[in-house]
XYZ file of C-alpha atoms in Angstrom:
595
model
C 18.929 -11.981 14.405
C 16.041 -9.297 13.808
C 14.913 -5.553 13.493
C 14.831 -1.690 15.300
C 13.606 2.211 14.481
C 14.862 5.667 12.776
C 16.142 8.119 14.791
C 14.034 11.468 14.526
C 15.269 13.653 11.780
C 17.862 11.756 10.016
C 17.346 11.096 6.012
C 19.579 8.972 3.439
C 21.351 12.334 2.258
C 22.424 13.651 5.743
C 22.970 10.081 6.766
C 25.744 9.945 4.096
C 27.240 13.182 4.556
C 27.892 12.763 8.479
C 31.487 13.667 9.700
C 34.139 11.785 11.437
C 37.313 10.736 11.719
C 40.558 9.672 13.060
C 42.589 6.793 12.641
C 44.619 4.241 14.641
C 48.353 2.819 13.965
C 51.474 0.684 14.013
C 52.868 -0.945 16.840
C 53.048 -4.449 18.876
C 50.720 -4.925 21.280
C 53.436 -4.459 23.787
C 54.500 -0.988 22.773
C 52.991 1.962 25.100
C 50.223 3.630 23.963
C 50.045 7.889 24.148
C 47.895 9.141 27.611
C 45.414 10.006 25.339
C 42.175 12.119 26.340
C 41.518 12.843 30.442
C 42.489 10.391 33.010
C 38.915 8.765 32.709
C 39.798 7.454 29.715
C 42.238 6.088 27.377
C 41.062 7.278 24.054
C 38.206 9.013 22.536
C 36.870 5.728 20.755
C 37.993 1.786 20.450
C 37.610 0.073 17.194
C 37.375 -3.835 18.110
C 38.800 -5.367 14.877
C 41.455 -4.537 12.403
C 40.266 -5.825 8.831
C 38.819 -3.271 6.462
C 36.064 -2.000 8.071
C 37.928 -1.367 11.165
C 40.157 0.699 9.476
C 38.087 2.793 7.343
C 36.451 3.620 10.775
C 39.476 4.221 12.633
C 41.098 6.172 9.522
C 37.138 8.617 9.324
C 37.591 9.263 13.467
C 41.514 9.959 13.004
C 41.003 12.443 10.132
C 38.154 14.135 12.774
C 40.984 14.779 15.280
C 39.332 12.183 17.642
C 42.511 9.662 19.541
C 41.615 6.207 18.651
C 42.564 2.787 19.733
C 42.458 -0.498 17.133
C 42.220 -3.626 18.819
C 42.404 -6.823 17.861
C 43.902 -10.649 18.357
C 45.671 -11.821 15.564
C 49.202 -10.479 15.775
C 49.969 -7.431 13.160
C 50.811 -9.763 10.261
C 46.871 -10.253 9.708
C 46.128 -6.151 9.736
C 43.124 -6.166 7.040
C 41.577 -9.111 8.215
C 39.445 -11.602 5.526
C 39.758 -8.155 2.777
C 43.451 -8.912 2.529
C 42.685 -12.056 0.959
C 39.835 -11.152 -1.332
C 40.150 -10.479 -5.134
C 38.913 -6.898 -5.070
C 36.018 -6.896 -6.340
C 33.733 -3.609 -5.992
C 30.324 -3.055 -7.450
C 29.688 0.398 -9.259
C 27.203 1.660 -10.794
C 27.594 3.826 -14.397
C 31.392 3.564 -14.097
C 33.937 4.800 -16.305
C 35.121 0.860 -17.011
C 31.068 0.038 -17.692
C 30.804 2.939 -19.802
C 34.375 1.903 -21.659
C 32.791 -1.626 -22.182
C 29.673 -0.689 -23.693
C 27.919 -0.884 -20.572
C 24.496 1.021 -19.944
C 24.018 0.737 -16.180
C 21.809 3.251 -14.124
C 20.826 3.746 -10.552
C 17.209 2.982 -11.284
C 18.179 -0.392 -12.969
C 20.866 -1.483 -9.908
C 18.107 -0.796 -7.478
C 15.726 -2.827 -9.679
C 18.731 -5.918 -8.823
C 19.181 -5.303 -5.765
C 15.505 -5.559 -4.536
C 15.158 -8.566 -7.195
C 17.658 -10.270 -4.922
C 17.065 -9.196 -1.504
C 13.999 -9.955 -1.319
C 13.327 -8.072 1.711
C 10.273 -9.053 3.718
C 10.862 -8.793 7.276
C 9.141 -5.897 8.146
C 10.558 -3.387 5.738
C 7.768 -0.753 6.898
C 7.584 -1.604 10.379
C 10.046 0.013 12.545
C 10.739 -3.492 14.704
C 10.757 -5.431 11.486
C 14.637 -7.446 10.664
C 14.714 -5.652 7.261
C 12.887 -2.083 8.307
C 17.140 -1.035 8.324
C 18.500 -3.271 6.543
C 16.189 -1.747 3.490
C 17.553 1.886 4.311
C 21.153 0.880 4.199
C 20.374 -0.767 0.813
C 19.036 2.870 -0.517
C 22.090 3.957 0.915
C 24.438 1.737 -0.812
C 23.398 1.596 -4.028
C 23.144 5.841 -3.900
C 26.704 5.935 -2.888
C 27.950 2.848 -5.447
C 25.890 5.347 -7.982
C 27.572 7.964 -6.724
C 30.956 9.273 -4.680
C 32.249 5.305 -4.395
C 34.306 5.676 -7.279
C 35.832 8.810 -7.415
C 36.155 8.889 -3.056
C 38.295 5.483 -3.976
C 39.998 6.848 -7.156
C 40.873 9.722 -5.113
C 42.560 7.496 -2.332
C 44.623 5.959 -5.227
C 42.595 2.862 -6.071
C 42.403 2.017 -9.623
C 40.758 -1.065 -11.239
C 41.147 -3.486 -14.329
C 38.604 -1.993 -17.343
C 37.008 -4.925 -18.320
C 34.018 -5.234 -15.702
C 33.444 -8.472 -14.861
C 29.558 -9.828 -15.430
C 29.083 -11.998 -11.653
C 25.582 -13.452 -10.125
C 23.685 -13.009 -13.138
C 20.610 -14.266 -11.488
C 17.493 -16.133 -12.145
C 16.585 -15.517 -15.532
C 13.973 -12.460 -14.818
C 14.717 -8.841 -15.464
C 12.955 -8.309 -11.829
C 14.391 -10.982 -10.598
C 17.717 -11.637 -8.521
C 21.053 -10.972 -10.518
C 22.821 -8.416 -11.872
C 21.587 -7.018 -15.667
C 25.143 -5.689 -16.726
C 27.987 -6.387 -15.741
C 29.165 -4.421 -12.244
C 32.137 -6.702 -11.042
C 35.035 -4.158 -11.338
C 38.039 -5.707 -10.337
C 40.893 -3.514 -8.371
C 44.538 -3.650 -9.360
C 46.498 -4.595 -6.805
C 43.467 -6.983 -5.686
C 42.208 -7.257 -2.192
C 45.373 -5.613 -0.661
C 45.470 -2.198 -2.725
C 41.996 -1.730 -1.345
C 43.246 -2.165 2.254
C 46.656 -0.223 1.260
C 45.012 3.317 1.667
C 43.417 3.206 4.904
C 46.502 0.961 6.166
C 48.787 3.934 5.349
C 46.252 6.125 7.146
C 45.838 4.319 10.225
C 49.561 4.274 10.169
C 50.348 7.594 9.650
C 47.926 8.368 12.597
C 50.098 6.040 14.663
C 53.742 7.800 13.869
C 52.012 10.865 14.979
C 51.534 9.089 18.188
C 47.633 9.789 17.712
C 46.264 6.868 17.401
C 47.540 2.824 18.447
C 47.319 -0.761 17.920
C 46.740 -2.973 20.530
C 47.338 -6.496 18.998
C 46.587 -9.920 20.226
C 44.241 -7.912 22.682
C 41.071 -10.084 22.588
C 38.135 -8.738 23.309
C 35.939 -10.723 25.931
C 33.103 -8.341 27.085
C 31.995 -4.731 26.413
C 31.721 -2.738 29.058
C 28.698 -0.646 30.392
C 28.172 1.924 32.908
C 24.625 3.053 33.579
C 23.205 1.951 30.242
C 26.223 3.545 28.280
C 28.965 1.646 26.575
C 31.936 3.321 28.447
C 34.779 0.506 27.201
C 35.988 -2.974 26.594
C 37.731 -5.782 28.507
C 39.549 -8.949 27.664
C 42.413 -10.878 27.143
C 46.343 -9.819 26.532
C 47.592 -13.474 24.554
C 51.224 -14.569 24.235
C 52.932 -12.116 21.458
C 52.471 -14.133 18.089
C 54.771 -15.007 14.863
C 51.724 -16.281 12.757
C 51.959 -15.308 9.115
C 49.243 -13.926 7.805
C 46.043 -15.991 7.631
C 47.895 -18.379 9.769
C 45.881 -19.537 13.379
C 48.078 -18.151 16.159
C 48.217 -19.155 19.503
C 45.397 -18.025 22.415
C 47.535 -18.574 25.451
C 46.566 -15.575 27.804
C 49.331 -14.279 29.621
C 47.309 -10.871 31.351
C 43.751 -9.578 31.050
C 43.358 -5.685 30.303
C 40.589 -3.041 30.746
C 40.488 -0.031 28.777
C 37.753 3.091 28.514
C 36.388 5.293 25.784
C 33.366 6.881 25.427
C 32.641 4.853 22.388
C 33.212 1.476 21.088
C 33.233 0.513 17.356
C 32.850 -3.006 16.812
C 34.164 -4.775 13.513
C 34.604 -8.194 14.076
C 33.593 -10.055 11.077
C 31.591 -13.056 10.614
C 30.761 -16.844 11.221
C 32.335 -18.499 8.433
C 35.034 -20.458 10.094
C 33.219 -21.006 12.687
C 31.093 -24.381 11.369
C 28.997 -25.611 13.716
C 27.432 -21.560 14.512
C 27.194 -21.887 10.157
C 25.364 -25.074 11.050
C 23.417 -23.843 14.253
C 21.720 -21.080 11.579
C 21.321 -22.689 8.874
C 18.051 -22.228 6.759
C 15.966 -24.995 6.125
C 15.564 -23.404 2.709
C 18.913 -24.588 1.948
C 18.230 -27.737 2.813
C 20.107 -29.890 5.085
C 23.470 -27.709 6.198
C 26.456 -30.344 4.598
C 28.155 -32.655 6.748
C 31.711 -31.623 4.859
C 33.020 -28.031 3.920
C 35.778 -25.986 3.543
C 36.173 -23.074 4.604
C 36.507 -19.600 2.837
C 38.562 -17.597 5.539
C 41.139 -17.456 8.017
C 40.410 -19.450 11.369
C 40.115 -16.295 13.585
C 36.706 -15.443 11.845
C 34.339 -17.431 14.547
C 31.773 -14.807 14.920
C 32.421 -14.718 18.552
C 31.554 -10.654 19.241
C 28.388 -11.624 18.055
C 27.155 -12.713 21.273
C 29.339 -10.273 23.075
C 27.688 -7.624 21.443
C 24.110 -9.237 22.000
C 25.527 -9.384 26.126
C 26.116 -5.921 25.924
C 22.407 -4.847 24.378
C 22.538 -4.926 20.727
C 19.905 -7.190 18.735
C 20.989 -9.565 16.125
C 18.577 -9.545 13.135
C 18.309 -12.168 9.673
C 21.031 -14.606 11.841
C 19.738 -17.336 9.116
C 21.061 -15.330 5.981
C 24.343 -16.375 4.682
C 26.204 -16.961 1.475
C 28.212 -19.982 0.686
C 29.730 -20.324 -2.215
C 29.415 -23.962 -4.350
C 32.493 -24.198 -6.227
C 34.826 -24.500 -3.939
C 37.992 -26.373 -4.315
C 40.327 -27.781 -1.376
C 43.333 -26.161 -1.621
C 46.768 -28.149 -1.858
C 48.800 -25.043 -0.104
C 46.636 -24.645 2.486
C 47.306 -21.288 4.584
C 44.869 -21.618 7.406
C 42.791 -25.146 8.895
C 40.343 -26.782 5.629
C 41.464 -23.904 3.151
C 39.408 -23.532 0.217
C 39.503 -22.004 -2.769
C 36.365 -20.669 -5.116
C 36.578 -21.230 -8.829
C 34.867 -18.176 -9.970
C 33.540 -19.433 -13.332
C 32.632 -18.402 -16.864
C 29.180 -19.492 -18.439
C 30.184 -22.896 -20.584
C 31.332 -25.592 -18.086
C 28.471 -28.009 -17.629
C 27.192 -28.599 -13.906
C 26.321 -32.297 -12.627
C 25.062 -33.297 -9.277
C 26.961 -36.270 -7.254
C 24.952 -38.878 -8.904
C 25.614 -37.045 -12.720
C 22.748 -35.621 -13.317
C 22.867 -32.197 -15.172
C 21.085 -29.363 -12.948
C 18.884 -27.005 -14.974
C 18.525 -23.453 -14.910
C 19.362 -20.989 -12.990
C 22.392 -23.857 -11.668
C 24.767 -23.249 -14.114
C 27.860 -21.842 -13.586
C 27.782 -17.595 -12.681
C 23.984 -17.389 -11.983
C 22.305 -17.723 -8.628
C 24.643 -18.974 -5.894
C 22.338 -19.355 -3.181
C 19.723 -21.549 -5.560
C 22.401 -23.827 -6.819
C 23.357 -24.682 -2.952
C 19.998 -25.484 -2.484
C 20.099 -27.851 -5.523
C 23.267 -29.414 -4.006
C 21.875 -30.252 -1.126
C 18.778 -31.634 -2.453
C 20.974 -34.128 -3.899
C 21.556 -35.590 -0.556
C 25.244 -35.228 -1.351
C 27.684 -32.542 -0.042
C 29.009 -31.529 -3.529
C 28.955 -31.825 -7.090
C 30.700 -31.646 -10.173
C 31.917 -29.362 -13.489
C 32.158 -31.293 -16.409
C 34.536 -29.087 -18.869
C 37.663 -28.648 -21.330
C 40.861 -27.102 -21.149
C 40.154 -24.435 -23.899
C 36.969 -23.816 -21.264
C 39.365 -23.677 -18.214
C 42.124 -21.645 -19.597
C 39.351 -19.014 -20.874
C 36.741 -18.936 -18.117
C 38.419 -19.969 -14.192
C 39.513 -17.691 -12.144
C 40.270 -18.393 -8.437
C 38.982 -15.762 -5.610
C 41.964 -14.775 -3.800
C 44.267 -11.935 -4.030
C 47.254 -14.603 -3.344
C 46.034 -17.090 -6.335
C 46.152 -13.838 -9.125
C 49.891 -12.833 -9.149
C 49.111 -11.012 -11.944
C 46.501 -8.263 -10.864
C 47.406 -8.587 -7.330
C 50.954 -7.652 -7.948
C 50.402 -5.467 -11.018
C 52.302 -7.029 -13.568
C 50.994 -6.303 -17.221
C 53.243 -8.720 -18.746
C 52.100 -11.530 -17.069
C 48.784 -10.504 -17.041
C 48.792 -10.613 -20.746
C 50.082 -13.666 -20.727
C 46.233 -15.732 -20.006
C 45.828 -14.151 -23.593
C 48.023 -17.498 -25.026
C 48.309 -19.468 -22.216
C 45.801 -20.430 -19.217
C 46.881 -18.788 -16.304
C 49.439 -20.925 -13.985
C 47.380 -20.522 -10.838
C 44.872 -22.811 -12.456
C 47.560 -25.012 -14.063
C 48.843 -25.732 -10.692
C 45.616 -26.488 -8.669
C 44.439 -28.925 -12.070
C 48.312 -30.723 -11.655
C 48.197 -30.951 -7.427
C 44.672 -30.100 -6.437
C 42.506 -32.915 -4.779
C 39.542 -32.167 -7.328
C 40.585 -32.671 -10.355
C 40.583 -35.098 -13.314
C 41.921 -34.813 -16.331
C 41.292 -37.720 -19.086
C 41.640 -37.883 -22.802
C 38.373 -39.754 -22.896
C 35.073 -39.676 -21.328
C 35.519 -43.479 -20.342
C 38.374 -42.466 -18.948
C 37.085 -39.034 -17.063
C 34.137 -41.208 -15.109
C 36.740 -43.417 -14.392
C 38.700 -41.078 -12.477
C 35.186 -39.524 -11.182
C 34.580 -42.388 -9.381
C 37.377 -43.247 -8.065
C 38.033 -39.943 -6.901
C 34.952 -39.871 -4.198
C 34.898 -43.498 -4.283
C 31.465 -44.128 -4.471
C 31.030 -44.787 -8.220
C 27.946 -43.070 -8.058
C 28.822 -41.604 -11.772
C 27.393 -43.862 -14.769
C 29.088 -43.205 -18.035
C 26.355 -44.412 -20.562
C 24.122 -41.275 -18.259
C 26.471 -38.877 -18.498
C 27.218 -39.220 -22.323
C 24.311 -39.120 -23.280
C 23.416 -35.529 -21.180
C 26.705 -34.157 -22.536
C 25.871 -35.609 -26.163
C 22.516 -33.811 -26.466
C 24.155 -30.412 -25.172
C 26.413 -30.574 -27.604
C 24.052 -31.195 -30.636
C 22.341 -27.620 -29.572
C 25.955 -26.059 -30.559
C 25.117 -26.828 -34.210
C 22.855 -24.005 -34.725
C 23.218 -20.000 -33.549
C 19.427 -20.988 -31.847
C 19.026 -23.220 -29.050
C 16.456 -24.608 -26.410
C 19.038 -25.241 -24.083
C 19.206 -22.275 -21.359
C 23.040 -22.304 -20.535
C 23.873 -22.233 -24.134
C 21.958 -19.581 -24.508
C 23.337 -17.665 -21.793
C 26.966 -18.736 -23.423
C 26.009 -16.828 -26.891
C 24.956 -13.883 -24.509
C 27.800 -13.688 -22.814
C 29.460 -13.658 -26.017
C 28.101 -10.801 -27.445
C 29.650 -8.283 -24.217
C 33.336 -7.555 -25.120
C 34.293 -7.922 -21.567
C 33.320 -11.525 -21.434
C 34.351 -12.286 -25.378
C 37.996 -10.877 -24.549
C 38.632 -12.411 -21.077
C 35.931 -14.608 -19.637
C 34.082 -16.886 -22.089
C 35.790 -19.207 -24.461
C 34.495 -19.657 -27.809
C 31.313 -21.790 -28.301
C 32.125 -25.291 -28.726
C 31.013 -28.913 -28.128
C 32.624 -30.474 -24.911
C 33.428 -33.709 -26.414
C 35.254 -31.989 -29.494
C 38.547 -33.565 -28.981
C 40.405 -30.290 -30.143
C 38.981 -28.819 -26.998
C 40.558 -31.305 -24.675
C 41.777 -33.015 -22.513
C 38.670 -33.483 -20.816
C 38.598 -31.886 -17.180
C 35.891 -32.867 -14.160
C 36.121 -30.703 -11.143
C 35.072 -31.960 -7.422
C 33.041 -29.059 -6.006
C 32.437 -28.533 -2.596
C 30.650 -26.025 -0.583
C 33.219 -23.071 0.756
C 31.451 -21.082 3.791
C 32.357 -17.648 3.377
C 30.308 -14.528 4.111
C 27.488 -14.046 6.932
C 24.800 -11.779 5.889
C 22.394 -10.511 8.680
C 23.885 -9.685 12.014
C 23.706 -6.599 14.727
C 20.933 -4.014 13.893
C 22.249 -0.694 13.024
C 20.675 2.276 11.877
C 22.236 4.447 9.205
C 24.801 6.091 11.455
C 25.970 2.225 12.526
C 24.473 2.733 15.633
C 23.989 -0.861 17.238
C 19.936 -0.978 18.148
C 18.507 -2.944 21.060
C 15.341 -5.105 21.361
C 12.771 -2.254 21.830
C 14.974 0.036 18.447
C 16.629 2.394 20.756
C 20.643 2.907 20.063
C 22.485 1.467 22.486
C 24.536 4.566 23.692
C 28.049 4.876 22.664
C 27.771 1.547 20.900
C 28.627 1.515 17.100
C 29.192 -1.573 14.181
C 30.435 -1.757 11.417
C 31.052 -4.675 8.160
C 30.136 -8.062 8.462
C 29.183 -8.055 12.051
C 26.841 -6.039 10.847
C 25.415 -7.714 7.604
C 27.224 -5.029 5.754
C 24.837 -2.278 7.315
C 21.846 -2.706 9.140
C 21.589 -6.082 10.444
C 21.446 -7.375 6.552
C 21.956 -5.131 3.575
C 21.970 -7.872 0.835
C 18.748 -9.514 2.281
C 18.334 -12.793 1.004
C 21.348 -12.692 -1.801
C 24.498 -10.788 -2.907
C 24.824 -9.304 -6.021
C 28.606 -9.954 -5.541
C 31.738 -7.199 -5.414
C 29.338 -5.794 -2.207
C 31.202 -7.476 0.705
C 34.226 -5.032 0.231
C 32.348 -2.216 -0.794
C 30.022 -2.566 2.445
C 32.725 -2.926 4.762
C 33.778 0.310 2.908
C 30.496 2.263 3.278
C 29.616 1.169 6.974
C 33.026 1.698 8.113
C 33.140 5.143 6.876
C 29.692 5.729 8.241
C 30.241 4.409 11.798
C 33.458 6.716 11.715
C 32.108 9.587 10.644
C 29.054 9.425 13.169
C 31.154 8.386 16.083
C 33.590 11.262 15.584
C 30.308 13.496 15.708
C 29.128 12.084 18.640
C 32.323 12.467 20.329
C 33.236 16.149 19.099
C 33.695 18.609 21.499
């Protein structure tokens, strides 16, 4: 993947104020869709894709007046894609919630972060560069998460839980990668009251019989007519059952051809897709792991990549991903090699295969990306929390809209609950989950270690002794040791004190136990670079020219510009850019098609 040019005349401010809109439906793929537009065409634009970015685009064109079709090939079940799934986290910047919690958070200081982790330097200045965009849609992004994000959500209905949560906190230098304060504001409702709004408008749009689905219609090539995008073609497949998340079947049963002047393309990423992971994989990772499990539904193979790429676009930063490194194999698996991430508090201590403690910034909430590196240094494919059930029942939480009952279905009582009692999501994956161990003694715990993975690679005199001289460094408020440092800071932000760090304390205190070691294995998940857009989504080609009538959006797009986050995620911006560059594709297609 790499890098195009600015189109005369546009700036950050217009670029964020463009208009758009119009929406697309609910119906099965077999229902008829309106005669929309002339008989040249069959709508004023196509949106390939249905998750959230698809409909944020579709909802900006319908609310322009513009007749849209959504396509897509899982069945209707799976309408908001990957976001469905997710736990809701947004990133904002100077929020009410930050501001509740004591936060101090300015635009100046999240840009400071964000560059600290990006790390941009492909070309940044240079028109053809990978990151010349991919930099603009970051200035972009953190204006608008400093800006309207909030109350354009808040006025769609979205509301989120006040204690921010403190994610990615980085590498241990102010302008370094990581996030200062805490910017992880979780929604209630999860991952599906963020898709709920533009659902209800894509629906809506639908009823009026101005806009339509077209499920299980699988998109195979775009279609061009003199240099312009004037439609797509592909496959009808076999009307589907599949729950939700489920793989559904790709028996064809008709092809179909359909024409708009422009084509909005929101496919999603790589990550289930594991040899493409593996094809463009950095060798600053290290060697890609042999085993992994996988972070999202089958469907998300990255295929419209190429297809896009066939029809002109360039793919930039193709070697930029995130993977997350505590993921857990889930023992109610919903699609193929589910996983599950633990997203952890500061205090659980972090072993490679072999035992040995990693050192800073690998310990648990830091730097993602450098701890995967460290894991696969190791020459192993995962590695290992060593912990305590008073850690567990403060700190884990799992990603997933489906493992937080609570939040997800917005009940207070039960929410309240993880106040006495640790929550029974986690209770469940540490009785029936494949990673867990659970001893009353250490002997005990690297007994079970080893014969968990079978190896015996784990030696217990080693590992005592490690966890031993940790826990002398809990005697004192003071300490040389770097993750109990970053424990006593955590404590001192009420967020974390109330709901995400448990109280200081030695691991081998036996009033702290039972004693708890956690598998973890690496859980592909998000694919950061992609097509090349410029700040209206317009897909570039090789030589930085827009590919006419050709528009991206989300993931496919590395969140904006062939790769928004650069290098590294400051986390709660995968939503929130599927968000942004849905709603700026939309709005600049509608223009572009307005009468």
């Amino acid at each position: 993947m790499d890098h195009p040019i600015a189109p005369a005349g546009i700036t950050r401010r217009r670029a964020l104020t463009v208009t758009g809109g119009m929406l697309a439906g609910t119906a099965l793929a077999a229902h008829a869709f309106p005669a929309f537009a002339g008989e040249s065409q069959d709508a004023d634009a196509i949106v390939v894709g249905h998750g959230l970015a698809g409909l944020v685009a579709t909802a900006e064109l319908a609310a322009a007046g513009r007749k849209v079709l959504l396509l897509d090939q899982e069945p209707e079940a799976s309408l908001g894609g990957q976001a469905f799934w997710s736990f809701g986290g947004l990133f904002f910047v100077n929020s009410e919630e930050q501001r509740l919690m004591g936060v101090k958070d300015t635009h100046d200081l999240a840009w400071q972060d964000w560059l600290g982790s990006a790390g941009f330097d492909r070309g940044v200045a240079d028109p053809a560069g990978q990151d010349h965009w991919a930099y603009k849609w970051a200035e972009a992004y953190v204006d608008f998460a400093s800006g309207e994000k909030r109350s354009w959500l808040a006025g769609l209905g979205v509301q989120w839980f006040p204690i921010v949560g403190w994610a990615e906190r980085g590498g241990g230098l102010a302008d370094g990668h990581g996030n200062s304060v805490p910017r992880f504001h979780v929604t209630w409702g999860t991952g599906p009251a963020v898709v709920e709004p533009f659902e209800k408008k894509v629906r809506a749009a639908v009823a009026a019989g101005k806009a339509g689905f077209r499920f299980r219609h699988r998109v195979d090539g775009i279609v061009t007519t003199g240099g312009a995008v004037t439609g797509v073609r592909g496959a009808v497949l076999e009307p589907s059952g599949a729950a939700r998340g489920k793989p559904s079947s790709r028996t064809v049963i008709g092809e179909f051809e359909l024409r708009a002047p422009v084509v909005v393309v929101t496919s999603g990423g790589i990550g289930a897709n594991h040899d493409l992971v593996r094809q463009n994989w950095p060798a600053r990772l290290g060697t890609p792991p042999k085993a992994m499990i996988t972070g999202v539904p089958a469907h998300v193979d990255g295929r419209m990549l190429a297809i896009t790429e066939r029809a002109g676009g360039r793919i930039v930063n193709p070697d930029r991903m995130w993977h997350y490194t505590e993921g857990l194999r889930n023992y109610d698996p919903i699609w193929p090699n589910h996983g599950i991430r633990i997203l952890p508090g500061p205090s659980s201590m972090w072993f490679d295969a072999t035992g040995k403690r990693f050192g800073t910034p690998d310990v648990p909430g830091y730097d993602t990306l450098h701890t995967l590196g460290s894991i696969t240094a190791s020459g192993y494919d995962y590695s290992w929390f060593v912990t305590t059930q008073k850690i567990i029942a403060k700190e884990f939480a799992l990603s997933g809209s489906e493992q937080n009952p609570d939040l997800t279905d917005k009940n207070i009582w039960q929410l309240l609950s993880r106040i006495w009692q640790t929550p029974e999501p986690i209770e469940k994956f540490k009785k029936n989950g494949a990673d867990f161990v659970v001893a009353t003694t250490l002997s005990e715990l690297v007994t079970g270690m080893n014969k968990l993975t079978g190896d015996n690679l784990i030696d217990l005199a080693r590992l005592k002794a490690q966890i031993e001289a940790r826990d002398r460094e809990m005697d004192n408020p003071y300490t040389k040791d770097a993750q109990v440092m970053g424990i006593r800071n955590a404590l001192t932000y009420i967020g974390d004190s109330l709901s995400r760090t448990a109280p200081a304390h030695k691991i081998l205190d036996p009033s702290a136990g039972p004693l708890i070691a956690v598998r973890l294995n690496v859980l592909t998940r998000k694919t950061l670079g992609g097509l090349q857009t410029d700040l209206s989504g317009r897909v570039l080609n090789a030589s930085g020219e827009p590919v006419p009538g050709l528009y991206e959006a989300g993931e496919v797009a590395g969140f904006g510009g062939g790769g928004v986050h650069g290098y590294r995620s400051l986390e709660g911006t995968f939503l929130g850019g599927c968000l942004f560059s849905g709603r700026q594709a939309g709005r600049a297609a509608a223009a572009a098609t307005a009468t």
